Amino acid sequence: MAFEVPTIENNIRSFIQIVRDDQSAGSSDDAVTAAAKKKKKGSAITAVRLETTNGPSIELNDVL
């Protein structure tokens, strides 16, 4: 399968936004809640790098 770079970037941005929203809301499923209480809150996501052996790498630095 071949995906266009803009499509992949949009999917990654959407995923990161959902993760950020979940982190800021502090909500999670019951199975994850116990583990989340034991762990320190994650740091902010500021960059993403996707690498593959079958094509070019994609780096997103402006995901703020």
mmCIF file of C-alpha atoms in Angstrom:
data_model
loop_
_atom_site.group_PDB
_atom_site.id
_atom_site.type_symbol
_atom_site.label_atom_id
_atom_site.label_comp_id
_atom_site.label_asym_id
_atom_site.label_seq_id
_atom_site.Cartn_x
_atom_site.Cartn_y
_atom_site.Cartn_z
ATOM 1 C CA MET A 1 0.000 0.000 0.000
ATOM 2 C CA ALA A 2 1.138 3.503 -0.696
ATOM 3 C CA PHE A 3 -0.090 6.493 1.258
ATOM 4 C CA GLU A 4 0.570 10.106 0.368
ATOM 5 C CA VAL A 5 2.703 12.062 2.851
ATOM 6 C CA PRO A 6 -0.033 14.661 3.598
ATOM 7 C CA THR A 7 -2.455 11.858 4.488
ATOM 8 C CA ILE A 8 0.035 10.302 6.900
ATOM 9 C CA GLU A 9 0.808 13.704 8.447
ATOM 10 C CA ASN A 10 -2.899 14.372 9.024
ATOM 11 C CA ASN A 11 -3.367 10.969 10.651
ATOM 12 C CA ILE A 12 -0.371 11.488 12.952
ATOM 13 C CA ARG A 13 -1.542 14.993 13.894
ATOM 14 C CA SER A 14 -4.999 13.650 14.731
ATOM 15 C CA PHE A 15 -3.520 10.857 16.839
ATOM 16 C CA ILE A 16 -1.269 13.272 18.743
ATOM 17 C CA GLN A 17 -4.182 15.639 19.378
ATOM 18 C CA ILE A 18 -6.251 12.801 20.836
ATOM 19 C CA VAL A 19 -3.357 11.755 23.081
ATOM 20 C CA ARG A 20 -2.887 15.351 24.265
ATOM 21 C CA ASP A 21 -6.599 15.808 24.924
ATOM 22 C CA ASP A 22 -6.658 12.592 26.942
ATOM 23 C CA GLN A 23 -3.560 13.614 28.918
ATOM 24 C CA SER A 24 -4.946 17.042 29.754
ATOM 25 C CA ALA A 25 -8.358 15.652 30.685
ATOM 26 C CA GLY A 26 -6.766 13.061 32.923
ATOM 27 C CA SER A 27 -9.372 10.523 31.906
ATOM 28 C CA SER A 28 -8.654 6.940 31.015
ATOM 29 C CA ASP A 29 -10.285 3.529 31.016
ATOM 30 C CA ASP A 30 -10.570 1.614 34.300
ATOM 31 C CA ALA A 31 -7.905 -0.883 33.242
ATOM 32 C CA VAL A 32 -5.478 1.939 32.553
ATOM 33 C CA THR A 33 -6.373 4.093 35.556
ATOM 34 C CA ALA A 34 -4.492 2.017 38.125
ATOM 35 C CA ALA A 35 -1.326 1.928 36.026
ATOM 36 C CA ALA A 36 -1.609 5.633 35.223
ATOM 37 C CA LYS A 37 -1.727 6.549 38.903
ATOM 38 C CA LYS A 38 1.563 4.743 39.476
ATOM 39 C CA LYS A 39 3.326 6.408 36.556
ATOM 40 C CA LYS A 40 4.468 9.979 36.247
ATOM 41 C CA LYS A 41 2.548 12.049 33.715
ATOM 42 C CA GLY A 42 4.215 12.008 30.304
ATOM 43 C CA SER A 43 6.028 14.967 28.880
ATOM 44 C CA ALA A 44 4.611 17.047 26.070
ATOM 45 C CA ILE A 45 4.854 15.701 22.537
ATOM 46 C CA THR A 46 6.816 18.186 20.450
ATOM 47 C CA ALA A 47 8.058 16.099 17.521
ATOM 48 C CA VAL A 48 7.313 12.825 15.773
ATOM 49 C CA ARG A 49 9.595 10.830 13.488
ATOM 50 C CA LEU A 50 8.363 7.891 11.444
ATOM 51 C CA GLU A 51 11.063 5.725 9.939
ATOM 52 C CA THR A 52 10.851 2.825 7.534
ATOM 53 C CA THR A 53 13.222 0.689 5.528
ATOM 54 C CA ASN A 54 10.879 0.794 2.534
ATOM 55 C CA GLY A 55 10.671 4.531 1.966
ATOM 56 C CA PRO A 56 11.601 7.995 3.170
ATOM 57 C CA SER A 57 11.347 9.037 6.808
ATOM 58 C CA ILE A 58 8.771 11.594 7.864
ATOM 59 C CA GLU A 59 9.531 14.104 10.596
ATOM 60 C CA LEU A 60 6.882 16.376 12.098
ATOM 61 C CA ASN A 61 8.365 19.128 14.246
ATOM 62 C CA ASP A 62 5.421 21.491 14.248
ATOM 63 C CA VAL A 63 2.937 19.323 16.099
ATOM 64 C CA LEU A 64 2.492 21.882 18.844
#
